[in-house]
Short mmCIF file of C-alpha atoms in Angstrom, two decimals:
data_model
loop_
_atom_site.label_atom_id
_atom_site.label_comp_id
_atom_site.label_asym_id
_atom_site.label_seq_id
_atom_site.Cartn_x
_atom_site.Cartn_y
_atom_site.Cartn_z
CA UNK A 1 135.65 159.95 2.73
CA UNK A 2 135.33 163.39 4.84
CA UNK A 3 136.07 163.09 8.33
CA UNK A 4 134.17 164.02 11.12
CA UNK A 5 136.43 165.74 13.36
CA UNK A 6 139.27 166.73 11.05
CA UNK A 7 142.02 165.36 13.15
CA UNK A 8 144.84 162.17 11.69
CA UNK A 9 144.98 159.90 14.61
CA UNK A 10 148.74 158.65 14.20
CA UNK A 11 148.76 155.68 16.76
CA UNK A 12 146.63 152.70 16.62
CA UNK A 13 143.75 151.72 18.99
CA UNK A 14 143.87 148.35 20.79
CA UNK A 15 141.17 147.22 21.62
CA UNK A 16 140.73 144.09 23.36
CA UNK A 17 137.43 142.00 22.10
CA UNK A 18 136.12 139.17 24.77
CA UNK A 19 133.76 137.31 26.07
CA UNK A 20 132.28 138.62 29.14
CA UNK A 21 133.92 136.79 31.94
CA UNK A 22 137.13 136.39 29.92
CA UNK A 23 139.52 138.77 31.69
CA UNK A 24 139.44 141.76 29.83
CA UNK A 25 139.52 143.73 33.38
CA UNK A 26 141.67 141.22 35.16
CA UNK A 27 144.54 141.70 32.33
CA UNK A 28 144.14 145.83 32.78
CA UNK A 29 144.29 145.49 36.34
CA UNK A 30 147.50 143.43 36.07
CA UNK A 31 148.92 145.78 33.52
CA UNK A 32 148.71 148.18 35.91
CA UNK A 33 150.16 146.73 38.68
CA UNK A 34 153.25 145.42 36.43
CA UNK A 35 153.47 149.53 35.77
CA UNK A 36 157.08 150.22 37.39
CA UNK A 37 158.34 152.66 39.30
CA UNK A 38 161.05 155.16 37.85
CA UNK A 39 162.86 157.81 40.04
CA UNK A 40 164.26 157.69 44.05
CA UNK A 41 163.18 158.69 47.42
CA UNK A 42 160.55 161.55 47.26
CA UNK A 43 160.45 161.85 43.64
CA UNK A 44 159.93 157.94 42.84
CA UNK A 45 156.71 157.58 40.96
CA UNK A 46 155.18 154.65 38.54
CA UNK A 47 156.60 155.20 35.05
CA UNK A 48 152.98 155.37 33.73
CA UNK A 49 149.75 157.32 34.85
CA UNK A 50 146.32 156.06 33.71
CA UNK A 51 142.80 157.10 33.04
CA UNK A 52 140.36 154.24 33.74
CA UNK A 53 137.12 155.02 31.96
CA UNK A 54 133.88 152.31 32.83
CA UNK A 55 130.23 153.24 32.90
CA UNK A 56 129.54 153.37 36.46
CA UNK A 57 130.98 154.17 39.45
CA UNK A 58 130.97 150.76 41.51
CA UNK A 59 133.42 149.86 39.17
CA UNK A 60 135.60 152.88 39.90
CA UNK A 61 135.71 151.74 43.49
CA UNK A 62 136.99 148.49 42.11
CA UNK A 63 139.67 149.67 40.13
CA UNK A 64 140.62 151.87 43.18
CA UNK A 65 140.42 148.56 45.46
CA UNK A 66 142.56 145.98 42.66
CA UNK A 67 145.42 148.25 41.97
CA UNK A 68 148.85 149.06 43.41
CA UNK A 69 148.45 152.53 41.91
CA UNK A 70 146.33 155.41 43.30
CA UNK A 71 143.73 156.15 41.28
CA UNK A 72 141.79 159.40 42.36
CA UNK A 73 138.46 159.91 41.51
CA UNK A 74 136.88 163.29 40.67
CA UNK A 75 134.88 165.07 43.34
CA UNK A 76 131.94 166.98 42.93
CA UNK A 77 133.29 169.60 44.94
CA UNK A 78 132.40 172.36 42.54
CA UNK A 79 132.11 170.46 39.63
CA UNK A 80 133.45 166.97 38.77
CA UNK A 81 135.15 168.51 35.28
CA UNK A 82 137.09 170.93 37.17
CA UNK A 83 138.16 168.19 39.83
CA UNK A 84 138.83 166.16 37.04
CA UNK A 85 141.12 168.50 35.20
CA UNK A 86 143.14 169.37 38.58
CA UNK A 87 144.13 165.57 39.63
CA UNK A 88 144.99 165.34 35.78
CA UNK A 89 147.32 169.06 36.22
CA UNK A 90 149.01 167.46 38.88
CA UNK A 91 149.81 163.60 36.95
CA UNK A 92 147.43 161.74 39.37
CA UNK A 93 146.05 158.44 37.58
CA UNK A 94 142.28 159.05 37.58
CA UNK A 95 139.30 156.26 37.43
CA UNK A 96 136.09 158.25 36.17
CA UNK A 97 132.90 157.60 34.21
CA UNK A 98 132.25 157.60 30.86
CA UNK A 99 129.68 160.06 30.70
CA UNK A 100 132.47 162.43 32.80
CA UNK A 101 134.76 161.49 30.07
CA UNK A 102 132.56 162.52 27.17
CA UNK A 103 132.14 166.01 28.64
CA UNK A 104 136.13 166.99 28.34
CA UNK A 105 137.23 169.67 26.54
CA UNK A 106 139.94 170.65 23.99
CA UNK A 107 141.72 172.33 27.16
CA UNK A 108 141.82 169.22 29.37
CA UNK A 109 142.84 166.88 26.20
CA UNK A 110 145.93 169.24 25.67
CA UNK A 111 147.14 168.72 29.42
CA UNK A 112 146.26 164.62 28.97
CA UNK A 113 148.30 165.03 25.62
CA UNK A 114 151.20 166.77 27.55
CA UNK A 115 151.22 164.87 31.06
CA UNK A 116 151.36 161.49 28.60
CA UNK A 117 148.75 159.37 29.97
CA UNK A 118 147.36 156.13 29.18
CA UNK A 119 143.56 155.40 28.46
CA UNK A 120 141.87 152.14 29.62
CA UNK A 121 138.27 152.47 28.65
CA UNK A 122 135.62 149.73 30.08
CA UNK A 123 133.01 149.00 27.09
CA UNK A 124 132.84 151.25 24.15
CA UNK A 125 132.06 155.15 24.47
CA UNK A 126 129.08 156.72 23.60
CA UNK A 127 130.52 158.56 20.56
CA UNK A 128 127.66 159.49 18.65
CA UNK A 129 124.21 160.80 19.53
CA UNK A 130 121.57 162.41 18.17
CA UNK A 131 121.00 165.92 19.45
CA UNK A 132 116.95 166.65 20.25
CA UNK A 133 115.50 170.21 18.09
CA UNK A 134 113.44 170.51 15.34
CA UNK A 135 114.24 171.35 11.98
CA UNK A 136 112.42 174.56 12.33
CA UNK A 137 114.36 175.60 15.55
CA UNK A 138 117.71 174.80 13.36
CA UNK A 139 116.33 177.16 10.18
CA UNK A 140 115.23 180.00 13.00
CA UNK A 141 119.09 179.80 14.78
CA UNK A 142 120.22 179.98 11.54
CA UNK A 143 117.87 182.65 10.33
CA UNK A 144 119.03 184.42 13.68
CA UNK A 145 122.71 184.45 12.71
CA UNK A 146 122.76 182.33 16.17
CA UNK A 147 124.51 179.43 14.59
CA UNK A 148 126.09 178.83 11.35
CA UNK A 149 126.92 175.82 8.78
CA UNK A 150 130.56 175.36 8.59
CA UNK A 151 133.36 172.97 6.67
CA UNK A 152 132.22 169.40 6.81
CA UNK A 153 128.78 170.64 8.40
CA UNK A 154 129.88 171.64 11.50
CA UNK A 155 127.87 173.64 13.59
CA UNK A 156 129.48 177.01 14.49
CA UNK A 157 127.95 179.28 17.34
CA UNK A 158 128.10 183.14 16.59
CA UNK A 159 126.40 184.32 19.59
CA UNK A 160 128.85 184.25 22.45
CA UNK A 161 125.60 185.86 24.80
CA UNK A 162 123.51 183.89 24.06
CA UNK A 163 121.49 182.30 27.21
CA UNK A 164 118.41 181.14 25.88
CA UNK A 165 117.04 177.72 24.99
CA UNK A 166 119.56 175.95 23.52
CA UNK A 167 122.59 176.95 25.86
CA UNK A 168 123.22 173.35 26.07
CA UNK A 169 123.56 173.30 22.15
CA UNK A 170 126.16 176.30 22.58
CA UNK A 171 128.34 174.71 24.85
CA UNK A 172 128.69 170.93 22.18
CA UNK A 173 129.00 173.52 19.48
CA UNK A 174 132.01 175.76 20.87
CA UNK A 175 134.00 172.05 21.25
CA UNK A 176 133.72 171.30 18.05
CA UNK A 177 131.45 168.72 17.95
CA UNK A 178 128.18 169.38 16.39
CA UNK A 179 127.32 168.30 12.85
CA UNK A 180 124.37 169.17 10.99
CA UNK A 181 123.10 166.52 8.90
CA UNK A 182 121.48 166.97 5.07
CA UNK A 183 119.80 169.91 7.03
CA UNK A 184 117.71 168.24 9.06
CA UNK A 185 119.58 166.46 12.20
CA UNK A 186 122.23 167.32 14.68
CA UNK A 187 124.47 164.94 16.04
CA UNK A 188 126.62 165.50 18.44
CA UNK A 189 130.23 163.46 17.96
CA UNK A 190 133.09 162.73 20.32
CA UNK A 191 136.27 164.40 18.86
CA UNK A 192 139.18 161.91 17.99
CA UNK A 193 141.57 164.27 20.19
CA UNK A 194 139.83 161.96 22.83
CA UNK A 195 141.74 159.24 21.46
CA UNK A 196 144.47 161.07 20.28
CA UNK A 197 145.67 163.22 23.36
CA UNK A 198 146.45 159.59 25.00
CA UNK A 199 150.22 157.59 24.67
CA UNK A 200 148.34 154.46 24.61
CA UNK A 201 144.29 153.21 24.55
CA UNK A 202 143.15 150.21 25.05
CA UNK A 203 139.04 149.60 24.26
CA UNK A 204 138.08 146.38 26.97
CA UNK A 205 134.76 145.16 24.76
CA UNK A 206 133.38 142.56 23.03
CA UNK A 207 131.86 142.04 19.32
CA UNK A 208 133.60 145.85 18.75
CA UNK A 209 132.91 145.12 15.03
CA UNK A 210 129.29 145.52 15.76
CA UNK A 211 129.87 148.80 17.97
CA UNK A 212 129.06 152.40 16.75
CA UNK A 213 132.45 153.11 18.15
CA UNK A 214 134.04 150.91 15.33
CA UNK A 215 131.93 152.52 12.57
CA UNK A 216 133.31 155.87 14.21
CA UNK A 217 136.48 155.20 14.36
CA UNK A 218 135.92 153.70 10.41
CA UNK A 219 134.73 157.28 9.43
CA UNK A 220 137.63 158.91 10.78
CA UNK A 221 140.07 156.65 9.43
CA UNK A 222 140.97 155.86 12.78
CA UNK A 223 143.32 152.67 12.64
CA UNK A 224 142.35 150.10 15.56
CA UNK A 225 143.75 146.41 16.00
CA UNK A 226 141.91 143.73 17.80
CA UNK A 227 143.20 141.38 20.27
CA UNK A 228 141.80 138.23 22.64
CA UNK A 229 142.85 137.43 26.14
CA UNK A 230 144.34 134.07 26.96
CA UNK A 231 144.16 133.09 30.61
CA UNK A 232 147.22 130.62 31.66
CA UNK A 233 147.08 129.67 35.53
CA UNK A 234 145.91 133.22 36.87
CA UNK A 235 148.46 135.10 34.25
CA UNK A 236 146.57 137.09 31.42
CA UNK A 237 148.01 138.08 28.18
CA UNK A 238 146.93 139.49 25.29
CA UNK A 239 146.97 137.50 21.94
CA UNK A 240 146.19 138.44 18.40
CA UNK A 241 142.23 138.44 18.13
CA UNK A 242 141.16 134.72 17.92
CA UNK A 243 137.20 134.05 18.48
CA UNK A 244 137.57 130.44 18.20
CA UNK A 245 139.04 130.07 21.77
CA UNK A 246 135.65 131.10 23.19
CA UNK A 247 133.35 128.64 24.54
CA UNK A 248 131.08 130.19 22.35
CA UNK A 249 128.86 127.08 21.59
CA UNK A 250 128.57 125.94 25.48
CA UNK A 251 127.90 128.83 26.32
CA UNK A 252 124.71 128.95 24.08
CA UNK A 253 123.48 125.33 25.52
CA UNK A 254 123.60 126.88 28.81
CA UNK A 255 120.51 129.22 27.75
CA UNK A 256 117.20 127.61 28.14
CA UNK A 257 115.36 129.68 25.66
CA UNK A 258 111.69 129.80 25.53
CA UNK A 259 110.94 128.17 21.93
CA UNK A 260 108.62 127.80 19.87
CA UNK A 261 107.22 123.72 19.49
CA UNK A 262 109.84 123.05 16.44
CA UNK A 263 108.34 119.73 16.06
CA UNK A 264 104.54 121.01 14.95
CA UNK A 265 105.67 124.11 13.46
CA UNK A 266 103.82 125.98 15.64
CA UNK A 267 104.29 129.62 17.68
CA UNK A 268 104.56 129.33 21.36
CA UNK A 269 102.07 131.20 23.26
CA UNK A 270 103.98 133.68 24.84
CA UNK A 271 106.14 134.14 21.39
CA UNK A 272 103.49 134.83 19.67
CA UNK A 273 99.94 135.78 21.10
CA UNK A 274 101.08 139.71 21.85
CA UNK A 275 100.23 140.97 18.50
CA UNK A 276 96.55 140.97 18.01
CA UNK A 277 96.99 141.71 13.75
CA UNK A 278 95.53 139.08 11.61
CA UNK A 279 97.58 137.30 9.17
CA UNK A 280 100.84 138.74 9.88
CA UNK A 281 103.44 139.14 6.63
CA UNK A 282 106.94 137.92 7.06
CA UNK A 283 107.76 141.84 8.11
CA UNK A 284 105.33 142.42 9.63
CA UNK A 285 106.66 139.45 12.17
CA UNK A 286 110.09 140.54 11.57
CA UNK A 287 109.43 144.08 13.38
CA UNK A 288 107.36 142.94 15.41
CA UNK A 289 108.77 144.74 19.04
CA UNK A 290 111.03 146.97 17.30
CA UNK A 291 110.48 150.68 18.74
CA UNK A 292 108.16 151.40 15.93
CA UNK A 293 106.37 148.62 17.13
CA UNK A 294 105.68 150.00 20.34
CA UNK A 295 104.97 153.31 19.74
CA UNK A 296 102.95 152.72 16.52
CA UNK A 297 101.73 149.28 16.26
CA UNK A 298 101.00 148.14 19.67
CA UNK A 299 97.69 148.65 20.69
CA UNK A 300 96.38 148.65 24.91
CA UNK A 301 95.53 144.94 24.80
CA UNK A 302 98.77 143.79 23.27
CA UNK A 303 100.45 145.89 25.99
CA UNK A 304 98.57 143.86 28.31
CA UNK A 305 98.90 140.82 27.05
CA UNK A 306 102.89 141.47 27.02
CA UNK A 307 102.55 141.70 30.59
CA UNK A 308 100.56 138.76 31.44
CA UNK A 309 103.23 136.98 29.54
CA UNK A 310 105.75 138.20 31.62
CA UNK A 311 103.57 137.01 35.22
CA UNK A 312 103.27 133.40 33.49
CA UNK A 313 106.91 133.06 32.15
CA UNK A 314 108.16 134.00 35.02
CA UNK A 315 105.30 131.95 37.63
CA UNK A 316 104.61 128.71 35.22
CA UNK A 317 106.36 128.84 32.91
CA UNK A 318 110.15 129.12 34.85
CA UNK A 319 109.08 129.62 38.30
CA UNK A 320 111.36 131.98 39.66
CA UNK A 321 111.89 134.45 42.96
CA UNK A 322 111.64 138.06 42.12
CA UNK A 323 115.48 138.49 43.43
CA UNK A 324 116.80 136.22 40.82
CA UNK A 325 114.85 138.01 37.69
CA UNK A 326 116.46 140.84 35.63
CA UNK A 327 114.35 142.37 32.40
CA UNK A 328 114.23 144.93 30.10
CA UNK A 329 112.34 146.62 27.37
CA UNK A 330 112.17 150.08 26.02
CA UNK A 331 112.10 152.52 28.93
CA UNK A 332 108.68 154.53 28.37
CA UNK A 333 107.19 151.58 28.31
CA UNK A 334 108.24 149.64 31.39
CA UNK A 335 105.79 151.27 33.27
CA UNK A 336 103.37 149.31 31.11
CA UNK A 337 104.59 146.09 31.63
CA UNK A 338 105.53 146.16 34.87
CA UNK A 339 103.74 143.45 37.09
CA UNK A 340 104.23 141.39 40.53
CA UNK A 341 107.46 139.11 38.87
CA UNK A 342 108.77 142.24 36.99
CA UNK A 343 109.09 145.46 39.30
CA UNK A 344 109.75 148.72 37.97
CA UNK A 345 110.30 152.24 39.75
CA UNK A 346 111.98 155.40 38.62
CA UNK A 347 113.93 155.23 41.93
CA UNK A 348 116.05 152.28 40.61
CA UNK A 349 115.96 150.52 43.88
CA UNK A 350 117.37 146.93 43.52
CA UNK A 351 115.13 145.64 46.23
CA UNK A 352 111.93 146.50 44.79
CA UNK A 353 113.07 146.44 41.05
CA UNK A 354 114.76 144.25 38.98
CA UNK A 355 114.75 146.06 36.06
CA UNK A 356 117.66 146.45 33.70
CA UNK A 357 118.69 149.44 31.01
CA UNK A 358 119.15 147.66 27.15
CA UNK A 359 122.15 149.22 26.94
CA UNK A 360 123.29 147.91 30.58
CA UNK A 361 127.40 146.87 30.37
CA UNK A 362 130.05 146.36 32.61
CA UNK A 363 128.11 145.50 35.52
CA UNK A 364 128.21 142.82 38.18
CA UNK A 365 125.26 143.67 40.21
CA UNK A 366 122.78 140.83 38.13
CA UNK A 367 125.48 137.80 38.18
CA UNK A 368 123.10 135.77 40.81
CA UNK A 369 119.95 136.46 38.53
CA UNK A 370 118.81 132.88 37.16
CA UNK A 371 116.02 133.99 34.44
CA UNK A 372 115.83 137.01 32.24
CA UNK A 373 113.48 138.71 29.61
CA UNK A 374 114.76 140.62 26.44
CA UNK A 375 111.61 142.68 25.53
CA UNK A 376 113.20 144.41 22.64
CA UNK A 377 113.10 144.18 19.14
CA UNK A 378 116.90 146.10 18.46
CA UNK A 379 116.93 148.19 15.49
CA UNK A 380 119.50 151.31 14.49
CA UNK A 381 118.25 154.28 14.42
CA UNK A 382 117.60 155.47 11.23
CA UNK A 383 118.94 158.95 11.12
CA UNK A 384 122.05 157.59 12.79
CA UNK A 385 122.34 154.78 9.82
CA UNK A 386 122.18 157.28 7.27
CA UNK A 387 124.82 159.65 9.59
CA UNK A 388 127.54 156.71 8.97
CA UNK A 389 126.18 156.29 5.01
CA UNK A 390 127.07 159.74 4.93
CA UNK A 391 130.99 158.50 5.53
CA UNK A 392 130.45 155.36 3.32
CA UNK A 393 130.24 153.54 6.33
CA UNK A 394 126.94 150.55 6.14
CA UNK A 395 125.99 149.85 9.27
CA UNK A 396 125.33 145.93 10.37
CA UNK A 397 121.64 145.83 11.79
CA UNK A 398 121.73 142.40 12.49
CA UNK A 399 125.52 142.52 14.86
CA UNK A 400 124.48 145.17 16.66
CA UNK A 401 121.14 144.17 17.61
CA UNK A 402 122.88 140.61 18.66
CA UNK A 403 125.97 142.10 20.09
CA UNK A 404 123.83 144.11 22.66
CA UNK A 405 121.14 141.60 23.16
CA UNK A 406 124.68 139.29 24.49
CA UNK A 407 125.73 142.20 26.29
CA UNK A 408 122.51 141.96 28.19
CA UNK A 409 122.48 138.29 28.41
CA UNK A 410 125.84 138.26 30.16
CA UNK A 411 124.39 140.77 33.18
CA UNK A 412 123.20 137.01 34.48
CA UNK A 413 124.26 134.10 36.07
CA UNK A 414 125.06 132.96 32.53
CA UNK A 415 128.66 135.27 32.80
CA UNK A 416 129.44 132.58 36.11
CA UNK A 417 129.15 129.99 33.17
CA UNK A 418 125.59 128.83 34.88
CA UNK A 419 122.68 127.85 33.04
CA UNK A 420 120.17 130.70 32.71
CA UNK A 421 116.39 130.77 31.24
CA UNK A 422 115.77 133.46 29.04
CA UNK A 423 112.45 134.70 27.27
CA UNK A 424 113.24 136.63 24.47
CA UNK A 425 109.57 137.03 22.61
CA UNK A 426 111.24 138.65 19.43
CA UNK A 427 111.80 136.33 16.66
CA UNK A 428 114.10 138.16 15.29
CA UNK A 429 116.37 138.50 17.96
CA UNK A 430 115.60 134.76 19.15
CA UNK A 431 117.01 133.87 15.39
CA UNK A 432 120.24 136.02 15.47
CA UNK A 433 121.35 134.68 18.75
CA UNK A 434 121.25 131.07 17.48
CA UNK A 435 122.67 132.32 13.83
CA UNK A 436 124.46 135.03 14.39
CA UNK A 437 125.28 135.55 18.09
CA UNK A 438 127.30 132.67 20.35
CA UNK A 439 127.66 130.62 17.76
CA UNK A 440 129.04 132.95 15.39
CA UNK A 441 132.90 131.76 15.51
CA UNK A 442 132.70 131.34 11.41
CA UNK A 443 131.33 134.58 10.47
CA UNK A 444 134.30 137.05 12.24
#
């Protein structure tokens, strides 16, 4: 098995895989305020400096408000990279954002990997992603002597000038972390000195087995070891990785799912009357609101009938106030199905839309939210499946798809261990929660 960034990670991930609401956070916080202080007088200082990674930045302010240590966060005086990379010259413990930490260099790593720091990171990283050109653009950059094919398929960049189109491109290439793939797809790939540069890193997830992150770290031979969190009288510790102390099962009773009549055998409207095909196949049902789906499939009227379903589910079917609704779907298409019960605007504004990102995490903002709909039919992408079968890695369709749809049922009231409605019009998805998801304690 190649690697993709070429370096041996030595120490071993932990990474700490829980429920939401379990106290991944509350344990890190009370790590850090166990941290002790070594030295006297003016030169005392906490044994241990941080870097507390989580996807947005209400939940910097948190970390900044729960802990005993000062945690500074970058300004954008300048630029945030460069505030970053002073705080981290002078050993301050810094809470950021991932998509901060995904932009630091080989330069800043070194000083992380020399101050000896310690990496907390809130939900998994965005480690791989597909980078947007053509496969003509990459033959006329190569053609142009602009790039070049290196060991392991890195992308090299010859032209230190350059300033054109793809400056972007330059700038992922020069840190090493381009690869081309069987000629015809460019991903860009965090480098494992982001793991490496750090004493210690702890991953606070849950289902990481299910998490691009774990394939990644699979490819690169990274070693990783899981652990659970065990809550006794306000004290958290952190116990070899044990699924069967979640209230997995209760916590699936507590979801009123919208169903189809079990009884008859027959399809619920609103699970069923979007899709105006005749005589669907078994896959044809299977993908049925899968991205293809969407932007193949789905004609006008099934668009609109997706909406109407939304109105009633959310009117008739489980009456509920506007302020208590979170939803989601894929993002071009919200506009689409946006209606008087499910508000959408490109402004984000919480008063006037309670719309949700699929790949929303670590996020309190939704907890009060009573009813939800999954719009979403979660495949992988497929140039990203093959990317992993490149490393022998297989990727598991079916635990991802159910490990983010849980993610997203968890923004909700159902994360305050309150009952919850939930329309999830997928039958796929609907399936994999009740076989695969909550009450999946047998199959890890």
């Amino acid at each position: 098995m190649r690697e993709i960034t070429g370096f041996n990670m030595t120490q071993t991930i932990n990474v700490v895989d829980a429920m939401c609401g379990a106290g991944k956070t509350s344990w890190a916080i009370q790590m850090i305020n166990d941290t002790e202080k070594v030295g006297f007088g003016t030169s005392e200082q906490y044994e241990k400096k941080y870097i507390y990674v989580t996807p947005f930045l209400d939940e910097v302010d948190r970390i900044q408000k729960a802990t005993d240590i000062d945690f500074f966060e970058p300004e954008a005086k300048g630029t945030k990279i460069k505030s970053f990379e002073a705080l981290i010259t002078l050993g301050k413990s810094v809470a950021t954002t991932h998509e901060l930490f995904k932009r630091l260099d080989l330069n800043i790593l070194d000083v992380i990997e020399e101050k000896g720091y310690t990496l907390i990171m809130d939900e998994v990283a965005s480690v791989l992603e597909q980078y947007d050109i053509s496969k003509s653009d990459i033959n006329l950059l190569i053609n142009n002597e602009t790039i070049e094919i290196g060991e392991n398929d890195k992308v090299v960049w010859l032209d230190d000038d350059y300033k054109g189109e793809f400056s972007d491109m330059k700038i992922l290439a020069q840190s090493d972390n381009l690869i081309l793939q069987n000629g015809v797809a460019m991903f860009w790939t965090m480098n494992t000195r982001a793991f490496e540069a750090f004493d210690d890193v702890y991953i606070l997830t849950y289902l990481f087995d299910a998490q691009s992150q774990c394939n990644y770290y699979k490819a690169n031979d990274i070693k990783f070891k899981k652990y659970s969190v065990k809550n006794t009288g306000g004290i958290y510790e952190l116990i070899d990785y044990d699924p069967k102390i979640e209230p997995r099962k209760e916590v699936y009773e507590k979801l009123n799912i919208y169903l189809d009549d079990e009884n008859n055998k027959k399809k619920s409207p609103l699970n069923s009357n979007y899709d105006s095909r005749e005589k669907l196949t078994q896959k044809q049902r299977y993908y049925q609101l899968s991205s293809s789906w969407f932007r193949k499939t789905a004609n006008p009227e099934d668009l609109k009938q997706l909406n109407n379903n939304l109105r009633n589910y959310f009117r008739q079917v489980e009456p509920t106030e506007n302020k208590y609704i979170f939803w989601t779907t894929i993002s071009d298409f919200a506009p689409k199905l946006k209606n008087a019960k499910c508000k959408w605007n490109k402004n984000n504004d919480r008063t006037n839309d309670n719309f949700v990102a699929l790949n929303a995490r670590a996020t309190n903002s939704y907890g009060n939210c009573t009813s939800m709909a999954y719009v979403y039919n979660r495949f992988v992408n497929p140039m990203e499946k093959n990317f992993f079968r490149e490393y022998e890695i297989e990727v598991d369709e079916d635990k991802l798809a159910v490990s983010d749809l849980i993610q997203f049922l968890f923004r909700g009231c159902i994360r305050n261990n309150e009952p919850m409605n939930c329309y999830i019009p997928a039958e796929r998805m609907r399936t994999l929660l009740k076989r695969d998801g909550l009450m999946l304690v047998l199959s890890f």
